[in-house]
Amino acid sequence: ENSATDSKNLKVKLVLLGDSGVGKSCIVLRFVRGQFDPTSKVTVGASFLSQTLALEDSTTVKFEIWDTAGQERYAALAPLYYRGAGAAVVVYDITSAESFSKAQYWVKELQKHGSQDMVMALVGNKADLHEKRTVSSQDAQEYAERNSMFFVETSAKTADNINQLFEEIAKRLP
Ligand code: GTP
Ligand code: MG
């Protein structure tokens, strides 16, 4: 749950979910350290990082980020990380239709078992690989709207829309 430490300083538990290899860890690394690692290793279990974002109105939001492992063998651990989360980022790779199907699985899972007031984002990552795109922006946008999520395409490689993703989440927190 989101808890206000005072009126201007919020804290939120955020979970990233999605298929292995879609770029969850790279999104977090880009947001927290401003870096990109082309040799990023698969995540084992989950990893935790935190980052504080200052908004224009001088509110600060501390994100406590759980970056989950996308490999199938870790799927049963996911509830440990999304339980009590105030925000969820469901990631797919715009060059992989299979990863978009997997994202829809995670959205259903969150709708069934997540908190009612969870802020949910659908993220199409690897937008820099547009020449290999197999998931259309319009299909993803429509899916997101039907499921009361906001949608953005990002690139952890070029940093495109990474800060905007977290800013949009911050603005939507209850
Ligand atoms: P798991 O930990 O197994 O769940 O995977 P993950 O979703 O954390 O993937 P990770 O962030 O480790 O990235 C997987 C691969 O995709 C790495 O080789 C990255 O360098 C690459 N990658 C991640 N984001 C991008 C991106 O925006 N563009 C491109 N071109 N490659 C990316
Ligand atoms: Mg990872």
Coordinates of C-alpha atoms and ligand atoms in Angstrom, one line a residue:
E1 CA 0.0 0.0 0.0
N2 CA 1.1 3.6 -0.5
S3 CA 1.8 5.3 2.7
A4 CA 2.3 9.0 3.1
T5 CA 5.3 9.8 5.3
D6 CA 4.0 13.3 5.1
S7 CA 1.8 15.1 2.6
K8 CA 4.6 15.7 0.1
N9 CA 6.6 12.5 0.4
L10 CA 5.0 9.3 -0.9
K11 CA 6.4 5.8 -0.8
V12 CA 5.2 3.0 -3.1
K13 CA 6.0 -0.6 -3.6
L14 CA 6.3 -1.3 -7.4
V15 CA 6.6 -4.7 -9.1
L16 CA 7.8 -5.4 -12.6
L17 CA 6.4 -8.5 -14.3
G18 CA 6.8 -10.0 -17.8
D19 CA 8.5 -12.6 -19.8
S20 CA 12.2 -13.4 -19.5
G21 CA 14.3 -11.2 -21.8
V22 CA 11.8 -8.3 -22.3
G23 CA 14.1 -5.9 -20.5
K24 CA 12.7 -5.5 -17.0
S25 CA 16.1 -5.3 -15.3
C26 CA 17.4 -2.9 -18.0
I27 CA 14.4 -0.6 -17.4
V28 CA 15.1 -0.5 -13.7
L29 CA 18.9 0.0 -14.3
R30 CA 18.1 2.8 -16.7
F31 CA 15.8 4.5 -14.2
V32 CA 17.9 4.0 -11.1
R33 CA 21.5 4.4 -12.5
G34 CA 21.0 6.0 -15.9
Q35 CA 22.9 3.1 -17.5
F36 CA 22.2 0.3 -20.1
D37 CA 23.8 -3.1 -19.9
P38 CA 23.7 -5.0 -23.3
T39 CA 25.0 -8.1 -21.4
S40 CA 22.3 -8.0 -18.7
K41 CA 22.0 -11.4 -16.9
V42 CA 18.7 -13.2 -16.3
T43 CA 17.3 -12.3 -12.9
V44 CA 17.3 -15.1 -10.3
G45 CA 14.3 -14.9 -7.9
A46 CA 13.9 -11.2 -7.8
S47 CA 16.0 -8.1 -7.2
F48 CA 15.3 -5.0 -5.1
L49 CA 16.2 -1.4 -5.8
S50 CA 14.8 1.9 -4.7
Q51 CA 14.8 5.3 -6.3
T52 CA 13.2 8.6 -5.3
L53 CA 11.6 10.8 -8.0
A54 CA 10.9 14.5 -7.5
L55 CA 7.8 15.8 -9.3
E56 CA 7.2 19.3 -10.6
D57 CA 4.9 20.2 -7.7
S58 CA 7.8 19.3 -5.2
T59 CA 6.1 16.0 -4.2
T60 CA 8.7 13.2 -3.9
V61 CA 7.9 9.6 -4.5
K62 CA 10.1 6.8 -3.3
F63 CA 9.8 3.7 -5.4
E64 CA 10.6 0.5 -3.7
I65 CA 11.1 -1.7 -6.8
W66 CA 10.8 -5.4 -7.0
D67 CA 12.3 -6.6 -10.4
T68 CA 11.0 -10.2 -10.7
A69 CA 12.5 -13.0 -12.7
G70 CA 10.6 -13.8 -15.9
Q71 CA 11.8 -17.4 -16.4
E72 CA 8.9 -19.8 -16.1
R73 CA 10.5 -21.7 -13.1
Y74 CA 10.1 -18.5 -11.0
A75 CA 6.4 -17.8 -11.9
A76 CA 5.1 -19.2 -8.6
L77 CA 7.1 -16.6 -6.6
A78 CA 5.4 -13.7 -8.3
P79 CA 2.6 -13.3 -5.6
L80 CA 5.3 -12.7 -3.0
Y81 CA 6.3 -9.5 -4.9
Y82 CA 3.0 -8.2 -6.2
R83 CA 1.1 -8.7 -2.9
G84 CA 0.6 -5.3 -1.3
A85 CA 2.1 -3.5 -4.3
G86 CA 0.7 -0.1 -5.1
A87 CA 2.0 -0.1 -8.6
A88 CA 2.7 -2.8 -11.2
V89 CA 4.6 -2.5 -14.5
V90 CA 3.8 -5.3 -17.0
V91 CA 6.4 -5.4 -19.7
Y92 CA 6.6 -7.0 -23.1
D93 CA 9.0 -6.7 -26.0
I94 CA 7.5 -5.0 -29.1
T95 CA 9.4 -7.6 -31.3
S96 CA 7.8 -10.6 -29.5
A97 CA 4.1 -11.4 -29.9
E98 CA 4.6 -14.2 -27.4
S99 CA 5.8 -11.8 -24.8
F100 CA 2.6 -9.7 -25.4
S101 CA 0.5 -12.8 -24.7
K102 CA 2.5 -13.4 -21.5
A103 CA 1.9 -9.8 -20.5
Q104 CA -1.9 -10.4 -20.8
Y105 CA -1.5 -13.4 -18.5
W106 CA 0.1 -11.2 -15.9
V107 CA -2.6 -8.5 -16.2
K108 CA -5.2 -11.1 -15.5
E109 CA -3.2 -12.5 -12.6
L110 CA -3.0 -8.9 -11.1
Q111 CA -6.7 -8.3 -11.6
K112 CA -7.5 -11.5 -9.7
H113 CA -5.0 -11.2 -6.9
G114 CA -3.6 -7.7 -6.7
S115 CA -4.8 -4.7 -4.7
Q116 CA -7.9 -3.0 -5.9
D117 CA -6.3 0.5 -6.2
M118 CA -3.1 -0.7 -7.8
V119 CA -1.8 1.6 -10.5
M120 CA -1.0 -0.6 -13.6
A121 CA 1.1 0.2 -16.6
L122 CA 1.5 -1.8 -19.8
V123 CA 5.0 -1.2 -21.2
G124 CA 6.2 -2.2 -24.7
N125 CA 10.0 -2.2 -24.4
K126 CA 12.8 -2.3 -27.0
A127 CA 11.0 0.5 -29.0
D128 CA 14.4 1.1 -30.6
L129 CA 14.0 -2.2 -32.5
H130 CA 11.0 -0.8 -34.5
E131 CA 12.1 -2.4 -37.7
K132 CA 11.5 -5.8 -36.1
R133 CA 8.2 -4.8 -34.5
T134 CA 5.5 -7.6 -34.3
V135 CA 3.1 -6.0 -31.7
S136 CA 1.3 -2.9 -33.0
S137 CA 1.1 0.1 -30.7
Q138 CA -2.6 0.4 -31.5
D139 CA -3.4 -3.2 -30.3
A140 CA -1.5 -2.6 -27.1
Q141 CA -3.1 0.8 -26.5
E142 CA -6.6 -0.7 -27.0
Y143 CA -5.8 -3.6 -24.7
A144 CA -4.5 -1.2 -22.0
E145 CA -7.6 1.0 -22.2
R146 CA -9.9 -2.0 -21.9
N147 CA -8.0 -3.0 -18.7
S148 CA -7.8 0.5 -17.2
M149 CA -4.0 0.6 -17.5
F150 CA -1.9 3.3 -19.0
F151 CA 0.4 2.3 -22.0
V152 CA 3.8 3.5 -23.0
E153 CA 6.5 2.2 -25.3
T154 CA 10.0 2.5 -23.9
S155 CA 13.6 1.8 -24.8
A156 CA 15.9 1.0 -21.9
K157 CA 18.7 1.2 -24.5
T158 CA 18.1 4.8 -25.7
A159 CA 16.3 5.8 -22.4
D160 CA 13.2 6.8 -24.4
N161 CA 10.2 7.2 -22.1
I162 CA 11.8 5.6 -19.1
N163 CA 11.5 8.6 -16.7
Q164 CA 8.1 9.4 -18.2
L165 CA 6.9 5.9 -17.2
F166 CA 7.7 6.4 -13.6
E167 CA 6.4 10.0 -13.6
E168 CA 3.1 8.8 -15.0
I169 CA 2.8 6.2 -12.3
A170 CA 3.7 8.7 -9.6
K171 CA 0.9 11.1 -10.8
R172 CA -1.7 8.3 -10.8
L173 CA -1.0 7.2 -7.2
P174 CA -4.1 7.5 -5.0
Ligands
GTP1 P1 14.6 -11.8 -16.8 O1 15.4 -11.3 -15.7 O2 15.0 -13.2 -17.2 O3 13.1 -11.8 -16.4 O4 14.8 -10.9 -18.1 P2 14.6 -9.3 -18.1 O5 13.2 -8.9 -18.5 O6 15.1 -8.7 -16.8 O7 15.6 -8.8 -19.3 P3 16.9 -8.0 -19.2 O8 16.6 -6.6 -18.7 O9 18.0 -8.7 -18.6 O10 17.2 -7.8 -20.8 C1 17.3 -8.9 -21.7 C2 18.1 -8.5 -22.9 O11 17.4 -7.5 -23.7 C3 19.5 -8.0 -22.7 O12 20.4 -8.5 -23.6 C4 19.3 -6.5 -22.9 O13 20.5 -5.9 -23.2 C5 18.2 -6.4 -23.9 N1 17.4 -5.2 -23.8 C6 16.8 -4.7 -22.7 N2 16.1 -3.6 -23.0 C7 16.4 -3.3 -24.3 C8 16.0 -2.2 -25.1 O14 15.2 -1.3 -24.8 N3 16.4 -2.3 -26.4 C9 17.2 -3.3 -26.9 N4 17.6 -3.2 -28.2 N5 17.6 -4.3 -26.1 C10 17.2 -4.3 -24.8
MG2 MG 15.8 -9.4 -15.1

